[in-house]
Amino acid sequence: MADDDPLAAYHRLPSFIKVFSGGHNKDELRLPPQWVAEHGDDLPFDCRLVMPNGSRWQVRLLKIASGCHFCVGWPDFWRGNNISHGEILTFTLVDVGIFHVKRYKSGTDCPPCGDLAQLAEEDDDKEIYNPDFDSSDDYAPSDVEPESAEDSEYDDDRGARDDDEYPTWTLKLTKSNIKRTIEIPTDFWNLHASAAPQQNVVHFLVDGHTWRLFLKHSQGRIWIKHGWRRFKEANALFPGVRCHFKLVDAQDIQFYVWFDRP
């Protein structure tokens, strides 16, 4: 009765194997052409990679002349899971655009314990999850931390449009922003970004570099849950810096960001 065995059925699902190359796979990963020819007709633009611990990562599938590639979101996936050169990855297509991924370390030929450990209950919330180990920031905005009188909040014209017709809001960073996180103005979000298909991911573009950050929506407030620490450190932010956020893509929620430093 093998046909009734769920485990046997799982092992018959389409799968492939890749060896991660630190030189060739930092920005994208090419799917095996033979596998794509046999199983890739129905692959969607947006796919999800699911690790054994339950964390889920959204990646975009680029179909070009050279084949199918995991591109946008792929660098976040391998960095967030600390994948190193020479490690083996297996991908099993369990549903439309959903891959179970398992990796084996090159030194031990075994999965690392962190990949197998179940996520904490508060993180296993059926949202796309990014365990941002480089930044490890998971703060909620503080309502009680005192701010000095010179510290500022969001600009009143947070829904204003500048000369090129893109909506823009600005924020002068406070000590709390540097220590914890920042909020996105709810009225700005509701007016300009509420129709986006993915509501818990935002992209900040600075001088040709893109940061992918994950949001938390709770009690009418929106703040950065993962990725803020890495972003602020990479851009040398400190209290008093004024950040400008221009929404250049309302569907993918991409902000062009620039800074006025005191």
PDB file of C-alpha atoms in Angstrom:
ATOM      1  CA  MET A   1       0.000   0.000   0.000  1.00  0.00           C
ATOM      2  CA  ALA A   2       2.892   2.313  -0.774  1.00  0.00           C
ATOM      3  CA  ASP A   3       0.567   4.675  -2.655  1.00  0.00           C
ATOM      4  CA  ASP A   4      -1.201   5.453   0.635  1.00  0.00           C
ATOM      5  CA  ASP A   5       2.073   6.195   2.452  1.00  0.00           C
ATOM      6  CA  PRO A   6       2.524   9.982   2.900  1.00  0.00           C
ATOM      7  CA  LEU A   7       6.275   9.573   3.321  1.00  0.00           C
ATOM      8  CA  ALA A   8       6.569   7.672   0.053  1.00  0.00           C
ATOM      9  CA  ALA A   9       4.464  10.325  -1.667  1.00  0.00           C
ATOM     10  CA  TYR A  10       6.739  13.057  -0.315  1.00  0.00           C
ATOM     11  CA  HIS A  11       9.836  11.325  -1.669  1.00  0.00           C
ATOM     12  CA  ARG A  12       8.261  11.271  -5.146  1.00  0.00           C
ATOM     13  CA  LEU A  13       7.843  15.052  -5.215  1.00  0.00           C
ATOM     14  CA  PRO A  14      10.056  16.936  -7.702  1.00  0.00           C
ATOM     15  CA  SER A  15      13.399  17.815  -6.122  1.00  0.00           C
ATOM     16  CA  PHE A  16      16.898  18.916  -7.029  1.00  0.00           C
ATOM     17  CA  ILE A  17      20.265  19.456  -5.358  1.00  0.00           C
ATOM     18  CA  LYS A  18      22.717  22.362  -5.548  1.00  0.00           C
ATOM     19  CA  VAL A  19      26.161  23.017  -4.089  1.00  0.00           C
ATOM     20  CA  PHE A  20      26.346  26.615  -2.866  1.00  0.00           C
ATOM     21  CA  SER A  21      29.185  28.590  -4.424  1.00  0.00           C
ATOM     22  CA  GLY A  22      30.360  31.699  -2.610  1.00  0.00           C
ATOM     23  CA  GLY A  23      31.656  33.059  -5.896  1.00  0.00           C
ATOM     24  CA  HIS A  24      28.679  32.367  -8.162  1.00  0.00           C
ATOM     25  CA  ASN A  25      25.577  32.153  -5.940  1.00  0.00           C
ATOM     26  CA  LYS A  26      25.702  35.321  -3.860  1.00  0.00           C
ATOM     27  CA  ASP A  27      23.159  37.203  -5.966  1.00  0.00           C
ATOM     28  CA  GLU A  28      21.170  34.392  -7.570  1.00  0.00           C
ATOM     29  CA  LEU A  29      20.827  30.621  -7.876  1.00  0.00           C
ATOM     30  CA  ARG A  30      20.152  28.921 -11.201  1.00  0.00           C
ATOM     31  CA  LEU A  31      17.714  26.007 -11.092  1.00  0.00           C
ATOM     32  CA  PRO A  32      18.875  22.880 -12.991  1.00  0.00           C
ATOM     33  CA  PRO A  33      17.668  23.178 -16.618  1.00  0.00           C
ATOM     34  CA  GLN A  34      16.583  19.517 -16.759  1.00  0.00           C
ATOM     35  CA  TRP A  35      14.496  19.955 -13.611  1.00  0.00           C
ATOM     36  CA  VAL A  36      12.932  23.146 -15.013  1.00  0.00           C
ATOM     37  CA  ALA A  37      12.116  21.393 -18.283  1.00  0.00           C
ATOM     38  CA  GLU A  38      10.291  18.616 -16.427  1.00  0.00           C
ATOM     39  CA  HIS A  39       8.663  20.487 -13.552  1.00  0.00           C
ATOM     40  CA  GLY A  40       8.985  24.254 -14.079  1.00  0.00           C
ATOM     41  CA  ASP A  41       6.014  25.123 -16.289  1.00  0.00           C
ATOM     42  CA  ASP A  42       3.785  26.258 -13.419  1.00  0.00           C
ATOM     43  CA  LEU A  43       6.396  27.983 -11.246  1.00  0.00           C
ATOM     44  CA  PRO A  44       5.095  31.424 -10.205  1.00  0.00           C
ATOM     45  CA  PHE A  45       6.942  34.734 -10.135  1.00  0.00           C
ATOM     46  CA  ASP A  46       7.017  34.720  -6.324  1.00  0.00           C
ATOM     47  CA  CYS A  47       8.207  31.534  -4.615  1.00  0.00           C
ATOM     48  CA  ARG A  48       8.813  30.569  -1.002  1.00  0.00           C
ATOM     49  CA  LEU A  49      11.706  28.671   0.508  1.00  0.00           C
ATOM     50  CA  VAL A  50      10.831  26.871   3.755  1.00  0.00           C
ATOM     51  CA  MET A  51      13.546  25.658   6.118  1.00  0.00           C
ATOM     52  CA  PRO A  52      13.114  22.630   8.429  1.00  0.00           C
ATOM     53  CA  ASN A  53      12.697  24.963  11.427  1.00  0.00           C
ATOM     54  CA  GLY A  54       9.636  26.529   9.764  1.00  0.00           C
ATOM     55  CA  SER A  55      11.132  29.867   8.707  1.00  0.00           C
ATOM     56  CA  ARG A  56       9.806  31.035   5.334  1.00  0.00           C
ATOM     57  CA  TRP A  57      11.583  33.208   2.810  1.00  0.00           C
ATOM     58  CA  GLN A  58      10.107  34.878  -0.265  1.00  0.00           C
ATOM     59  CA  VAL A  59      12.245  34.822  -3.421  1.00  0.00           C
ATOM     60  CA  ARG A  60      11.462  35.873  -6.958  1.00  0.00           C
ATOM     61  CA  LEU A  61      11.956  33.562  -9.894  1.00  0.00           C
ATOM     62  CA  LEU A  62      13.553  35.174 -12.936  1.00  0.00           C
ATOM     63  CA  LYS A  63      13.015  33.380 -16.248  1.00  0.00           C
ATOM     64  CA  ILE A  64      15.535  34.507 -18.873  1.00  0.00           C
ATOM     65  CA  ALA A  65      17.388  32.984 -21.813  1.00  0.00           C
ATOM     66  CA  SER A  66      20.002  31.381 -19.548  1.00  0.00           C
ATOM     67  CA  GLY A  67      17.317  29.610 -17.500  1.00  0.00           C
ATOM     68  CA  CYS A  68      15.374  30.054 -14.265  1.00  0.00           C
ATOM     69  CA  HIS A  69      17.050  31.811 -11.355  1.00  0.00           C
ATOM     70  CA  PHE A  70      16.109  32.603  -7.766  1.00  0.00           C
ATOM     71  CA  CYS A  71      17.022  36.303  -7.653  1.00  0.00           C
ATOM     72  CA  VAL A  72      15.373  38.988  -5.480  1.00  0.00           C
ATOM     73  CA  GLY A  73      15.271  37.633  -1.936  1.00  0.00           C
ATOM     74  CA  TRP A  74      17.915  34.962  -2.559  1.00  0.00           C
ATOM     75  CA  PRO A  75      20.771  36.943  -0.904  1.00  0.00           C
ATOM     76  CA  ASP A  76      18.577  37.444   2.181  1.00  0.00           C
ATOM     77  CA  PHE A  77      17.924  33.709   2.300  1.00  0.00           C
ATOM     78  CA  TRP A  78      21.523  32.515   2.238  1.00  0.00           C
ATOM     79  CA  ARG A  79      22.799  35.290   4.492  1.00  0.00           C
ATOM     80  CA  GLY A  80      19.974  34.837   6.993  1.00  0.00           C
ATOM     81  CA  ASN A  81      20.704  31.107   7.208  1.00  0.00           C
ATOM     82  CA  ASN A  82      24.500  31.558   7.279  1.00  0.00           C
ATOM     83  CA  ILE A  83      24.966  29.325   4.242  1.00  0.00           C
ATOM     84  CA  SER A  84      28.648  28.917   3.365  1.00  0.00           C
ATOM     85  CA  HIS A  85      30.650  27.975   0.288  1.00  0.00           C
ATOM     86  CA  GLY A  86      30.524  24.251  -0.474  1.00  0.00           C
ATOM     87  CA  GLU A  87      27.380  23.471   1.505  1.00  0.00           C
ATOM     88  CA  ILE A  88      24.830  21.210  -0.178  1.00  0.00           C
ATOM     89  CA  LEU A  89      21.219  22.353  -0.540  1.00  0.00           C
ATOM     90  CA  THR A  90      18.262  20.174  -1.481  1.00  0.00           C
ATOM     91  CA  PHE A  91      15.034  21.693  -2.811  1.00  0.00           C
ATOM     92  CA  THR A  92      11.718  19.795  -2.834  1.00  0.00           C
ATOM     93  CA  LEU A  93       8.690  21.307  -4.576  1.00  0.00           C
ATOM     94  CA  VAL A  94       5.817  20.599  -2.174  1.00  0.00           C
ATOM     95  CA  ASP A  95       3.198  22.974  -3.629  1.00  0.00           C
ATOM     96  CA  VAL A  96       2.925  25.650  -6.296  1.00  0.00           C
ATOM     97  CA  GLY A  97       6.004  27.835  -5.799  1.00  0.00           C
ATOM     98  CA  ILE A  98       6.782  26.384  -2.346  1.00  0.00           C
ATOM     99  CA  PHE A  99      10.089  24.571  -1.814  1.00  0.00           C
ATOM    100  CA  HIS A 100      11.231  22.686   1.254  1.00  0.00           C
ATOM    101  CA  VAL A 101      14.952  23.372   1.609  1.00  0.00           C
ATOM    102  CA  LYS A 102      17.490  21.338   3.563  1.00  0.00           C
ATOM    103  CA  ARG A 103      21.195  22.071   3.740  1.00  0.00           C
ATOM    104  CA  TYR A 104      24.194  19.959   4.715  1.00  0.00           C
ATOM    105  CA  LYS A 105      27.380  21.540   6.042  1.00  0.00           C
ATOM    106  CA  SER A 106      30.537  20.740   4.114  1.00  0.00           C
ATOM    107  CA  GLY A 107      32.540  19.859   7.242  1.00  0.00           C
ATOM    108  CA  THR A 108      30.098  17.389   8.810  1.00  0.00           C
ATOM    109  CA  ASP A 109      27.807  16.382   5.917  1.00  0.00           C
ATOM    110  CA  CYS A 110      24.921  16.930   8.365  1.00  0.00           C
ATOM    111  CA  PRO A 111      22.293  19.666   8.778  1.00  0.00           C
ATOM    112  CA  PRO A 112      23.245  22.218  11.464  1.00  0.00           C
ATOM    113  CA  CYS A 113      21.205  22.020  14.656  1.00  0.00           C
ATOM    114  CA  GLY A 114      19.826  25.531  14.144  1.00  0.00           C
ATOM    115  CA  ASP A 115      18.137  24.461  10.909  1.00  0.00           C
ATOM    116  CA  LEU A 116      16.236  21.731  12.724  1.00  0.00           C
ATOM    117  CA  ALA A 117      15.238  23.615  15.882  1.00  0.00           C
ATOM    118  CA  GLN A 118      11.577  24.650  15.912  1.00  0.00           C
ATOM    119  CA  LEU A 119      10.903  28.380  15.804  1.00  0.00           C
ATOM    120  CA  ALA A 120       9.632  30.002  18.971  1.00  0.00           C
ATOM    121  CA  GLU A 121       5.844  30.061  19.096  1.00  0.00           C
ATOM    122  CA  GLU A 122       5.634  33.836  18.746  1.00  0.00           C
ATOM    123  CA  ASP A 123       7.633  33.719  15.511  1.00  0.00           C
ATOM    124  CA  ASP A 124       5.743  30.800  13.962  1.00  0.00           C
ATOM    125  CA  ASP A 125       2.844  33.001  12.890  1.00  0.00           C
ATOM    126  CA  LYS A 126       2.386  31.892   9.281  1.00  0.00           C
ATOM    127  CA  GLU A 127       4.067  35.060   8.070  1.00  0.00           C
ATOM    128  CA  ILE A 128       7.155  35.096   5.887  1.00  0.00           C
ATOM    129  CA  TYR A 129       9.886  35.146   8.501  1.00  0.00           C
ATOM    130  CA  ASN A 130      13.406  36.480   8.225  1.00  0.00           C
ATOM    131  CA  PRO A 131      15.681  35.456  11.110  1.00  0.00           C
ATOM    132  CA  ASP A 132      18.068  38.339  10.541  1.00  0.00           C
ATOM    133  CA  PHE A 133      21.047  36.922  12.420  1.00  0.00           C
ATOM    134  CA  ASP A 134      23.298  39.780  11.286  1.00  0.00           C
ATOM    135  CA  SER A 135      21.102  42.325  13.002  1.00  0.00           C
ATOM    136  CA  SER A 136      19.039  40.232  15.452  1.00  0.00           C
ATOM    137  CA  ASP A 137      16.787  43.219  16.120  1.00  0.00           C
ATOM    138  CA  ASP A 138      13.265  42.419  17.258  1.00  0.00           C
ATOM    139  CA  TYR A 139      12.080  45.524  19.046  1.00  0.00           C
ATOM    140  CA  ALA A 140       8.677  47.121  19.323  1.00  0.00           C
ATOM    141  CA  PRO A 141       8.452  50.925  19.461  1.00  0.00           C
ATOM    142  CA  SER A 142       8.736  52.246  22.976  1.00  0.00           C
ATOM    143  CA  ASP A 143       5.945  54.365  24.427  1.00  0.00           C
ATOM    144  CA  VAL A 144       7.772  55.036  27.679  1.00  0.00           C
ATOM    145  CA  GLU A 145      11.387  55.740  26.790  1.00  0.00           C
ATOM    146  CA  PRO A 146      11.976  59.466  27.375  1.00  0.00           C
ATOM    147  CA  GLU A 147      13.051  61.657  24.494  1.00  0.00           C
ATOM    148  CA  SER A 148      14.745  65.023  24.775  1.00  0.00           C
ATOM    149  CA  ALA A 149      12.824  68.115  23.747  1.00  0.00           C
ATOM    150  CA  GLU A 150      15.021  68.540  20.690  1.00  0.00           C
ATOM    151  CA  ASP A 151      14.191  65.087  19.348  1.00  0.00           C
ATOM    152  CA  SER A 152      11.591  65.166  16.595  1.00  0.00           C
ATOM    153  CA  GLU A 153       8.800  62.922  15.388  1.00  0.00           C
ATOM    154  CA  TYR A 154       7.674  62.310  11.805  1.00  0.00           C
ATOM    155  CA  ASP A 155       7.084  65.376   9.661  1.00  0.00           C
ATOM    156  CA  ASP A 156       3.513  66.599   9.531  1.00  0.00           C
ATOM    157  CA  ASP A 157       3.503  66.474   5.709  1.00  0.00           C
ATOM    158  CA  ARG A 158       4.134  62.718   5.738  1.00  0.00           C
ATOM    159  CA  GLY A 159       1.810  62.199   2.772  1.00  0.00           C
ATOM    160  CA  ALA A 160       3.261  64.994   0.680  1.00  0.00           C
ATOM    161  CA  ARG A 161       4.538  64.517  -2.847  1.00  0.00           C
ATOM    162  CA  ASP A 162       7.711  66.122  -4.090  1.00  0.00           C
ATOM    163  CA  ASP A 163       8.400  67.536  -7.533  1.00  0.00           C
ATOM    164  CA  ASP A 164       8.595  64.121  -9.239  1.00  0.00           C
ATOM    165  CA  GLU A 165       5.191  63.084  -7.839  1.00  0.00           C
ATOM    166  CA  TYR A 166       6.433  60.291  -5.579  1.00  0.00           C
ATOM    167  CA  PRO A 167       5.006  60.389  -2.031  1.00  0.00           C
ATOM    168  CA  THR A 168       7.646  61.108   0.590  1.00  0.00           C
ATOM    169  CA  TRP A 169       7.895  61.168   4.364  1.00  0.00           C
ATOM    170  CA  THR A 170      10.813  62.153   6.585  1.00  0.00           C
ATOM    171  CA  LEU A 171      12.036  61.299  10.060  1.00  0.00           C
ATOM    172  CA  LYS A 172      14.662  62.882  12.292  1.00  0.00           C
ATOM    173  CA  LEU A 173      16.186  59.960  14.158  1.00  0.00           C
ATOM    174  CA  THR A 174      16.004  59.936  17.941  1.00  0.00           C
ATOM    175  CA  LYS A 175      17.973  57.961  20.513  1.00  0.00           C
ATOM    176  CA  SER A 176      15.065  55.524  20.685  1.00  0.00           C
ATOM    177  CA  ASN A 177      15.181  54.995  16.898  1.00  0.00           C
ATOM    178  CA  ILE A 178      18.883  54.130  17.078  1.00  0.00           C
ATOM    179  CA  LYS A 179      18.506  51.888  20.107  1.00  0.00           C
ATOM    180  CA  ARG A 180      15.299  50.151  19.048  1.00  0.00           C
ATOM    181  CA  THR A 181      13.576  50.631  15.675  1.00  0.00           C
ATOM    182  CA  ILE A 182      11.508  53.043  13.574  1.00  0.00           C
ATOM    183  CA  GLU A 183       7.834  53.217  12.699  1.00  0.00           C
ATOM    184  CA  ILE A 184       6.287  53.893   9.311  1.00  0.00           C
ATOM    185  CA  PRO A 185       3.483  56.471   9.620  1.00  0.00           C
ATOM    186  CA  THR A 186       0.187  54.624   9.535  1.00  0.00           C
ATOM    187  CA  ASP A 187      -1.650  57.317   7.593  1.00  0.00           C
ATOM    188  CA  PHE A 188       1.095  57.359   4.938  1.00  0.00           C
ATOM    189  CA  TRP A 189       0.950  53.552   4.692  1.00  0.00           C
ATOM    190  CA  ASN A 190      -2.839  53.453   4.435  1.00  0.00           C
ATOM    191  CA  LEU A 191      -2.835  56.119   1.735  1.00  0.00           C
ATOM    192  CA  HIS A 192       0.026  54.853  -0.437  1.00  0.00           C
ATOM    193  CA  ALA A 193       1.017  51.249   0.394  1.00  0.00           C
ATOM    194  CA  SER A 194      -2.061  49.434   1.691  1.00  0.00           C
ATOM    195  CA  ALA A 195      -2.803  47.885  -1.733  1.00  0.00           C
ATOM    196  CA  ALA A 196       0.590  46.143  -1.985  1.00  0.00           C
ATOM    197  CA  PRO A 197       0.295  42.330  -2.182  1.00  0.00           C
ATOM    198  CA  GLN A 198       3.030  41.734   0.416  1.00  0.00           C
ATOM    199  CA  GLN A 199       2.371  43.739   3.570  1.00  0.00           C
ATOM    200  CA  ASN A 200       5.234  42.673   5.856  1.00  0.00           C
ATOM    201  CA  VAL A 201       8.237  43.354   3.603  1.00  0.00           C
ATOM    202  CA  VAL A 202       9.754  46.711   2.663  1.00  0.00           C
ATOM    203  CA  HIS A 203      12.825  47.603   0.586  1.00  0.00           C
ATOM    204  CA  PHE A 204      15.121  50.566   1.292  1.00  0.00           C
ATOM    205  CA  LEU A 205      17.327  51.694  -1.617  1.00  0.00           C
ATOM    206  CA  VAL A 206      20.432  53.741  -0.787  1.00  0.00           C
ATOM    207  CA  ASP A 207      23.074  54.645  -3.376  1.00  0.00           C
ATOM    208  CA  GLY A 208      22.551  51.517  -5.455  1.00  0.00           C
ATOM    209  CA  HIS A 209      22.279  49.135  -2.495  1.00  0.00           C
ATOM    210  CA  THR A 210      19.009  47.469  -1.458  1.00  0.00           C
ATOM    211  CA  TRP A 211      18.061  46.361   2.041  1.00  0.00           C
ATOM    212  CA  ARG A 212      15.099  44.043   2.599  1.00  0.00           C
ATOM    213  CA  LEU A 213      13.426  44.646   5.962  1.00  0.00           C
ATOM    214  CA  PHE A 214      10.504  42.918   7.631  1.00  0.00           C
ATOM    215  CA  LEU A 215       7.610  44.739   9.252  1.00  0.00           C
ATOM    216  CA  LYS A 216       5.276  44.143  12.161  1.00  0.00           C
ATOM    217  CA  HIS A 217       1.675  45.384  12.118  1.00  0.00           C
ATOM    218  CA  SER A 218       0.032  45.590  15.542  1.00  0.00           C
ATOM    219  CA  GLN A 219      -2.586  47.786  17.220  1.00  0.00           C
ATOM    220  CA  GLY A 220      -2.669  50.282  14.379  1.00  0.00           C
ATOM    221  CA  ARG A 221       1.113  50.748  14.287  1.00  0.00           C
ATOM    222  CA  ILE A 222       3.726  49.585  11.765  1.00  0.00           C
ATOM    223  CA  TRP A 223       7.397  49.175  12.613  1.00  0.00           C
ATOM    224  CA  ILE A 224      10.518  47.409  11.367  1.00  0.00           C
ATOM    225  CA  LYS A 225      10.840  44.071  13.129  1.00  0.00           C
ATOM    226  CA  HIS A 226      13.934  42.636  11.412  1.00  0.00           C
ATOM    227  CA  GLY A 227      16.764  44.307   9.510  1.00  0.00           C
ATOM    228  CA  TRP A 228      16.873  47.792  11.033  1.00  0.00           C
ATOM    229  CA  ARG A 229      20.109  47.236  12.965  1.00  0.00           C
ATOM    230  CA  ARG A 230      22.007  46.113   9.873  1.00  0.00           C
ATOM    231  CA  PHE A 231      20.601  49.039   7.869  1.00  0.00           C
ATOM    232  CA  LYS A 232      21.459  51.728  10.449  1.00  0.00           C
ATOM    233  CA  GLU A 233      24.985  50.359  10.996  1.00  0.00           C
ATOM    234  CA  ALA A 234      25.726  50.073   7.275  1.00  0.00           C
ATOM    235  CA  ASN A 235      24.646  53.685   6.756  1.00  0.00           C
ATOM    236  CA  ALA A 236      26.308  55.043   9.940  1.00  0.00           C
ATOM    237  CA  LEU A 237      23.070  56.516  11.311  1.00  0.00           C
ATOM    238  CA  PHE A 238      22.913  58.346  14.644  1.00  0.00           C
ATOM    239  CA  PRO A 239      20.463  60.605  16.534  1.00  0.00           C
ATOM    240  CA  GLY A 240      19.811  63.833  14.685  1.00  0.00           C
ATOM    241  CA  VAL A 241      20.157  62.427  11.161  1.00  0.00           C
ATOM    242  CA  ARG A 242      17.110  63.294   9.054  1.00  0.00           C
ATOM    243  CA  CYS A 243      15.983  60.378   6.848  1.00  0.00           C
ATOM    244  CA  HIS A 244      13.882  60.926   3.731  1.00  0.00           C
ATOM    245  CA  PHE A 245      11.783  58.032   2.398  1.00  0.00           C
ATOM    246  CA  LYS A 246      10.446  58.327  -1.157  1.00  0.00           C
ATOM    247  CA  LEU A 247       8.009  55.590  -2.226  1.00  0.00           C
ATOM    248  CA  VAL A 248       9.169  54.731  -5.763  1.00  0.00           C
ATOM    249  CA  ASP A 249       7.295  51.406  -6.064  1.00  0.00           C
ATOM    250  CA  ALA A 250       3.998  50.992  -4.218  1.00  0.00           C
ATOM    251  CA  GLN A 251       3.512  47.351  -5.294  1.00  0.00           C
ATOM    252  CA  ASP A 252       6.893  46.030  -4.133  1.00  0.00           C
ATOM    253  CA  ILE A 253       7.044  48.738  -1.415  1.00  0.00           C
ATOM    254  CA  GLN A 254      10.402  50.190  -2.361  1.00  0.00           C
ATOM    255  CA  PHE A 255      11.600  53.427  -0.791  1.00  0.00           C
ATOM    256  CA  TYR A 256      14.493  55.456  -2.107  1.00  0.00           C
ATOM    257  CA  VAL A 257      16.200  56.709   1.063  1.00  0.00           C
ATOM    258  CA  TRP A 258      18.637  59.576   1.563  1.00  0.00           C
ATOM    259  CA  PHE A 259      19.991  61.374   4.619  1.00  0.00           C
ATOM    260  CA  ASP A 260      20.648  64.899   5.874  1.00  0.00           C
ATOM    261  CA  ARG A 261      23.390  64.728   8.498  1.00  0.00           C
ATOM    262  CA  PRO A 262      23.913  67.460  11.089  1.00  0.00           C
TER     263      PRO A 262
END
